[in-house]
CSV table of N, CA and C in Angstrom, one decimal:
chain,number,residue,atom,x,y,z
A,1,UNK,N,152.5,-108.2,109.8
A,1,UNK,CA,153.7,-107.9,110.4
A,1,UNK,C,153.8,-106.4,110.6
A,2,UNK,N,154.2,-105.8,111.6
A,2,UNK,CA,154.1,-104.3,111.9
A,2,UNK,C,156.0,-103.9,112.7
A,3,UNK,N,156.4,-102.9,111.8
A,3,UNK,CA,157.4,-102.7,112.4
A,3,UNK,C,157.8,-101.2,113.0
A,4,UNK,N,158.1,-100.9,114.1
A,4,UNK,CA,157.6,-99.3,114.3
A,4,UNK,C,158.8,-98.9,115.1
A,5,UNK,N,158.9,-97.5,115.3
A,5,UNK,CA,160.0,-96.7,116.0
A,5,UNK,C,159.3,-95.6,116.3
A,6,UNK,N,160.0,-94.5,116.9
A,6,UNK,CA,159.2,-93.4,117.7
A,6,UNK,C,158.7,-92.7,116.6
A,7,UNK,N,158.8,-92.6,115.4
A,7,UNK,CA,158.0,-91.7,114.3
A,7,UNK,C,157.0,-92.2,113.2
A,8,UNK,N,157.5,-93.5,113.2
A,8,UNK,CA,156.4,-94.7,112.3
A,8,UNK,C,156.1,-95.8,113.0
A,9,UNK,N,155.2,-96.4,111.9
A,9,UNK,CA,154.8,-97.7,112.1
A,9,UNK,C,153.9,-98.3,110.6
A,10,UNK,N,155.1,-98.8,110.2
A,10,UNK,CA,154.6,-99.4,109.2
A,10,UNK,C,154.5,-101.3,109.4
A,11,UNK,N,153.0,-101.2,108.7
A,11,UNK,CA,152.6,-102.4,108.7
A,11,UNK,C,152.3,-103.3,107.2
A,12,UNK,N,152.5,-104.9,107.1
A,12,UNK,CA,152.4,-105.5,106.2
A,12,UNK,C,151.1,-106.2,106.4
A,13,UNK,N,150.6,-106.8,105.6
A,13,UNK,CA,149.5,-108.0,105.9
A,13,UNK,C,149.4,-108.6,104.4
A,14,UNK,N,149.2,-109.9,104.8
A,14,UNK,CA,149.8,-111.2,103.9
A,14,UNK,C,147.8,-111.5,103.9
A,15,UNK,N,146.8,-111.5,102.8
A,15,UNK,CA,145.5,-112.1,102.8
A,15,UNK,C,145.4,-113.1,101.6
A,16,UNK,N,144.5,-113.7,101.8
A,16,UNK,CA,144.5,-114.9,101.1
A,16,UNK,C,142.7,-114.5,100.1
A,17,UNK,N,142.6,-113.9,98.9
A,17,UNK,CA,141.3,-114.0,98.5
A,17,UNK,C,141.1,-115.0,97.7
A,18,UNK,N,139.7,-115.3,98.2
A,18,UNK,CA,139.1,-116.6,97.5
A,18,UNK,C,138.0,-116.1,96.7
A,19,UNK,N,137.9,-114.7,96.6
A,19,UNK,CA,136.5,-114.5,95.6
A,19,UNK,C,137.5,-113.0,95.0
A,20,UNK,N,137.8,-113.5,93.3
A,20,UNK,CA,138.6,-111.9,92.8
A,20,UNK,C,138.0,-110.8,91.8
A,21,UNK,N,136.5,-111.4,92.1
A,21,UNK,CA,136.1,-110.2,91.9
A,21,UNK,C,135.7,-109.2,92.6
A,22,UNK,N,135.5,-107.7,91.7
A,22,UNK,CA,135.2,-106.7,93.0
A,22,UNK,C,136.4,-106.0,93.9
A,23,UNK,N,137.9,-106.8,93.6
A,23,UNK,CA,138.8,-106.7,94.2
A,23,UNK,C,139.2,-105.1,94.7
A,24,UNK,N,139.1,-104.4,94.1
A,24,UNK,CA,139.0,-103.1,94.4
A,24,UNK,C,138.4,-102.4,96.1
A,25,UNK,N,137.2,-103.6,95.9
A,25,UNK,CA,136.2,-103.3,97.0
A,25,UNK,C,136.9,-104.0,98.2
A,26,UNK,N,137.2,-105.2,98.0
A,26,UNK,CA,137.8,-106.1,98.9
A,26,UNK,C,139.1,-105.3,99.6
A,27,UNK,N,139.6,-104.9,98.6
A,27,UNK,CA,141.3,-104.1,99.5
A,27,UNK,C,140.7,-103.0,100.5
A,28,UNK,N,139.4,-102.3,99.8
A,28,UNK,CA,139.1,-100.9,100.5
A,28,UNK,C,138.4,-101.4,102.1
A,29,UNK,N,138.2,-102.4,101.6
A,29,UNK,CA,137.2,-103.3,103.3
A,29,UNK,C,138.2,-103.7,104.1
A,30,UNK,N,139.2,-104.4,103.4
A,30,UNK,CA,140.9,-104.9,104.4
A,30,UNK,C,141.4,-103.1,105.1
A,31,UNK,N,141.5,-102.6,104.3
A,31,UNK,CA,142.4,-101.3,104.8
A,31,UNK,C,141.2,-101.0,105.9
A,32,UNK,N,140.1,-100.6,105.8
A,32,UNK,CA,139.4,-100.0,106.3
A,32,UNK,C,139.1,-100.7,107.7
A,33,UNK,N,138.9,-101.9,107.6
A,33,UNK,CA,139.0,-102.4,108.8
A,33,UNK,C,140.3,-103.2,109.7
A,34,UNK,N,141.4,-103.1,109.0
A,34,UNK,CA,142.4,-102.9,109.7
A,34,UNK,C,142.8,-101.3,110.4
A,35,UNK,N,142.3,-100.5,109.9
A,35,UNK,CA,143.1,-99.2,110.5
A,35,UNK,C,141.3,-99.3,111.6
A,36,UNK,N,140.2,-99.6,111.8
A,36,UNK,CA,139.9,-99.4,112.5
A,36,UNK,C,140.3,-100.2,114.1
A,37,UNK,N,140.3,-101.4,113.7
A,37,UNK,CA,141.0,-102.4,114.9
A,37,UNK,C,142.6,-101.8,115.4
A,38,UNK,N,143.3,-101.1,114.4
A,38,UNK,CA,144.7,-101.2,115.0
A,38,UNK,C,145.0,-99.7,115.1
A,39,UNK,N,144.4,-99.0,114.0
A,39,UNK,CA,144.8,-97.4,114.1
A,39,UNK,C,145.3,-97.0,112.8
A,40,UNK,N,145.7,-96.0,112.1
A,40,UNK,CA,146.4,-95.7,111.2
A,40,UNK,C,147.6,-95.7,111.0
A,41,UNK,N,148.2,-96.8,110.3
A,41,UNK,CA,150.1,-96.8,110.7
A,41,UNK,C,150.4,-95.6,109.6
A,42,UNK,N,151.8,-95.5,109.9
A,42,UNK,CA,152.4,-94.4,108.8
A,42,UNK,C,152.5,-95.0,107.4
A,43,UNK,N,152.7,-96.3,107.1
A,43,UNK,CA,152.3,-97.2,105.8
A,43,UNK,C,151.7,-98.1,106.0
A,44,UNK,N,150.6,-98.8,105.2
A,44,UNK,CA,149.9,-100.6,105.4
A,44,UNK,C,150.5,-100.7,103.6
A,45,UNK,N,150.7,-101.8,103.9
A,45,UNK,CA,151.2,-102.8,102.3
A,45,UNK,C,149.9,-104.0,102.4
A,46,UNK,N,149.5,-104.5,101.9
A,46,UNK,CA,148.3,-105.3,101.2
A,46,UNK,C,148.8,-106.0,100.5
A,47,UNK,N,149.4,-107.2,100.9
A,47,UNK,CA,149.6,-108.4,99.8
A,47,UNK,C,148.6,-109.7,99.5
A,48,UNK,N,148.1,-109.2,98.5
A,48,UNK,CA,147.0,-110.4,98.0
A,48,UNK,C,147.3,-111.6,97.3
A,49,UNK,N,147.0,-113.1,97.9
A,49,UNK,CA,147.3,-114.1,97.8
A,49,UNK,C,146.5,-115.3,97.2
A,50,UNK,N,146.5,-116.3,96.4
A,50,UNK,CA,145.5,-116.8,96.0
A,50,UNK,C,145.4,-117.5,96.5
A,51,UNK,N,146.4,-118.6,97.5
A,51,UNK,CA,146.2,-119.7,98.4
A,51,UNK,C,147.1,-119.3,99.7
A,52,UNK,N,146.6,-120.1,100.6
A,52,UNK,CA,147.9,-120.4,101.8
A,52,UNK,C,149.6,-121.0,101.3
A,53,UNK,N,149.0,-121.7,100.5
A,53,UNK,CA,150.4,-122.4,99.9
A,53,UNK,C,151.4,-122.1,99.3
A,54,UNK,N,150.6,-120.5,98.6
A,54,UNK,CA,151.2,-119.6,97.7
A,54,UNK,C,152.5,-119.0,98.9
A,55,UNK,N,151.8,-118.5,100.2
A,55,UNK,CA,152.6,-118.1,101.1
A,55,UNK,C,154.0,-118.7,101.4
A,56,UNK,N,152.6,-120.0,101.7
A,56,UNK,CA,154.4,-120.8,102.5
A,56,UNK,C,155.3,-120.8,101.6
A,57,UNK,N,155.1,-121.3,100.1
A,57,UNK,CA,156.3,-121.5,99.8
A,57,UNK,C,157.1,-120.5,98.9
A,58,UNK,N,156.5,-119.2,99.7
A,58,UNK,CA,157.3,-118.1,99.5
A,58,UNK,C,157.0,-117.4,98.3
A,59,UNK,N,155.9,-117.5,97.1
A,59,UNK,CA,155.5,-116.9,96.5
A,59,UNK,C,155.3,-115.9,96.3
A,60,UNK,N,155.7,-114.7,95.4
A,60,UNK,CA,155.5,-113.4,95.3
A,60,UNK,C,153.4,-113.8,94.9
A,61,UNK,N,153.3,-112.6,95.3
A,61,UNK,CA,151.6,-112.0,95.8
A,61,UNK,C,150.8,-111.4,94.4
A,62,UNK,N,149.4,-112.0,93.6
A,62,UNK,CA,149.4,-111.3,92.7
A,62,UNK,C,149.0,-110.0,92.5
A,63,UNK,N,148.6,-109.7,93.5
A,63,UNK,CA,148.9,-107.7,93.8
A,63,UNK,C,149.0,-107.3,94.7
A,64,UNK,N,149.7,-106.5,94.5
A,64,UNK,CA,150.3,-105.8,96.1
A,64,UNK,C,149.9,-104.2,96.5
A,65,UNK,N,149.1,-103.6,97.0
A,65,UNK,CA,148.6,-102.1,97.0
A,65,UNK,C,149.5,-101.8,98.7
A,66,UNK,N,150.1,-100.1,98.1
A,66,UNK,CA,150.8,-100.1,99.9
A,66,UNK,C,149.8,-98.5,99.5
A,67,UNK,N,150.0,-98.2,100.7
A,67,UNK,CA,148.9,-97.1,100.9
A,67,UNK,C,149.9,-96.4,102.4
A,68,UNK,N,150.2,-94.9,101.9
A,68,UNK,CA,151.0,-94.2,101.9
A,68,UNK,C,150.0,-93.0,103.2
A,69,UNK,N,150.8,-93.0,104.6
A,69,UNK,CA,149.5,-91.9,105.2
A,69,UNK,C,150.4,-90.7,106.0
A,70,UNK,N,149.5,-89.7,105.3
A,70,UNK,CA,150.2,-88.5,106.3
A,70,UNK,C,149.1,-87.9,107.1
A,71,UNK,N,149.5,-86.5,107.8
A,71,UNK,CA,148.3,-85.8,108.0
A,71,UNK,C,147.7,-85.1,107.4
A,72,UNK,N,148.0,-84.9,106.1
A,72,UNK,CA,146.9,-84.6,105.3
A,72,UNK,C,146.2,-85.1,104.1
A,73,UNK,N,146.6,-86.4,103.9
A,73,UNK,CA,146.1,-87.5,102.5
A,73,UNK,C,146.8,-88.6,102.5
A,74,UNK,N,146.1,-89.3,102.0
A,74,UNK,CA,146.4,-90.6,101.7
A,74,UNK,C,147.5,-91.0,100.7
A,75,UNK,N,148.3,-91.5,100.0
A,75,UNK,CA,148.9,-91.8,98.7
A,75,UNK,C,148.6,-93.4,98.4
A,76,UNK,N,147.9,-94.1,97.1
A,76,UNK,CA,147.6,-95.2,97.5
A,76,UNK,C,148.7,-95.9,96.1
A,77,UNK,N,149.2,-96.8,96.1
A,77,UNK,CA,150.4,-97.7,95.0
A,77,UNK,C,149.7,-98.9,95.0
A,78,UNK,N,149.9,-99.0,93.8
A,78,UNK,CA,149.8,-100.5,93.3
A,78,UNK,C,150.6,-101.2,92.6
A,79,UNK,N,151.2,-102.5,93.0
A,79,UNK,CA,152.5,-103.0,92.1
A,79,UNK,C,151.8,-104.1,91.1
């Protein structure tokens, strides 16, 4: 989900991992190839999911990384 106005654009994305190890590497491959396909929003949030089902029925995510972007660095959070 992406929501934007004339100065931002911050974006969410809901993933589902099925292999948790390495996870570190996994977030850095999601980020990296989301901002390639779509661009650099002013925030991406990374909510990691252990099933589809987890989603639907509304489940909080068992980690969540938001990654913070200016023009001069990154800021990266993990909940």
């Amino acid at each position: 989900m992406s929501y934007s106005n004339q100065d931002t654009r911050d974006t969410t994305l809901k993933v589902v991992v099925y292999k948790y190890w390495e996870i570190n590497d996994t977030i850095k491959k999601i980020e990296e190839e989301h901002n390639k396909i779509n661009g650099t929003p002013t925030t991406l949030e990374i909510n990691l999911y252990y099933s589809k089902l987890l989603i639907r029925y509304g489940k909080k995510p068992f980690k969540t990384v938001m990654f913070e972007y200016n023009q001069k660095k990154r800021k990266t959070t993990l909940y």
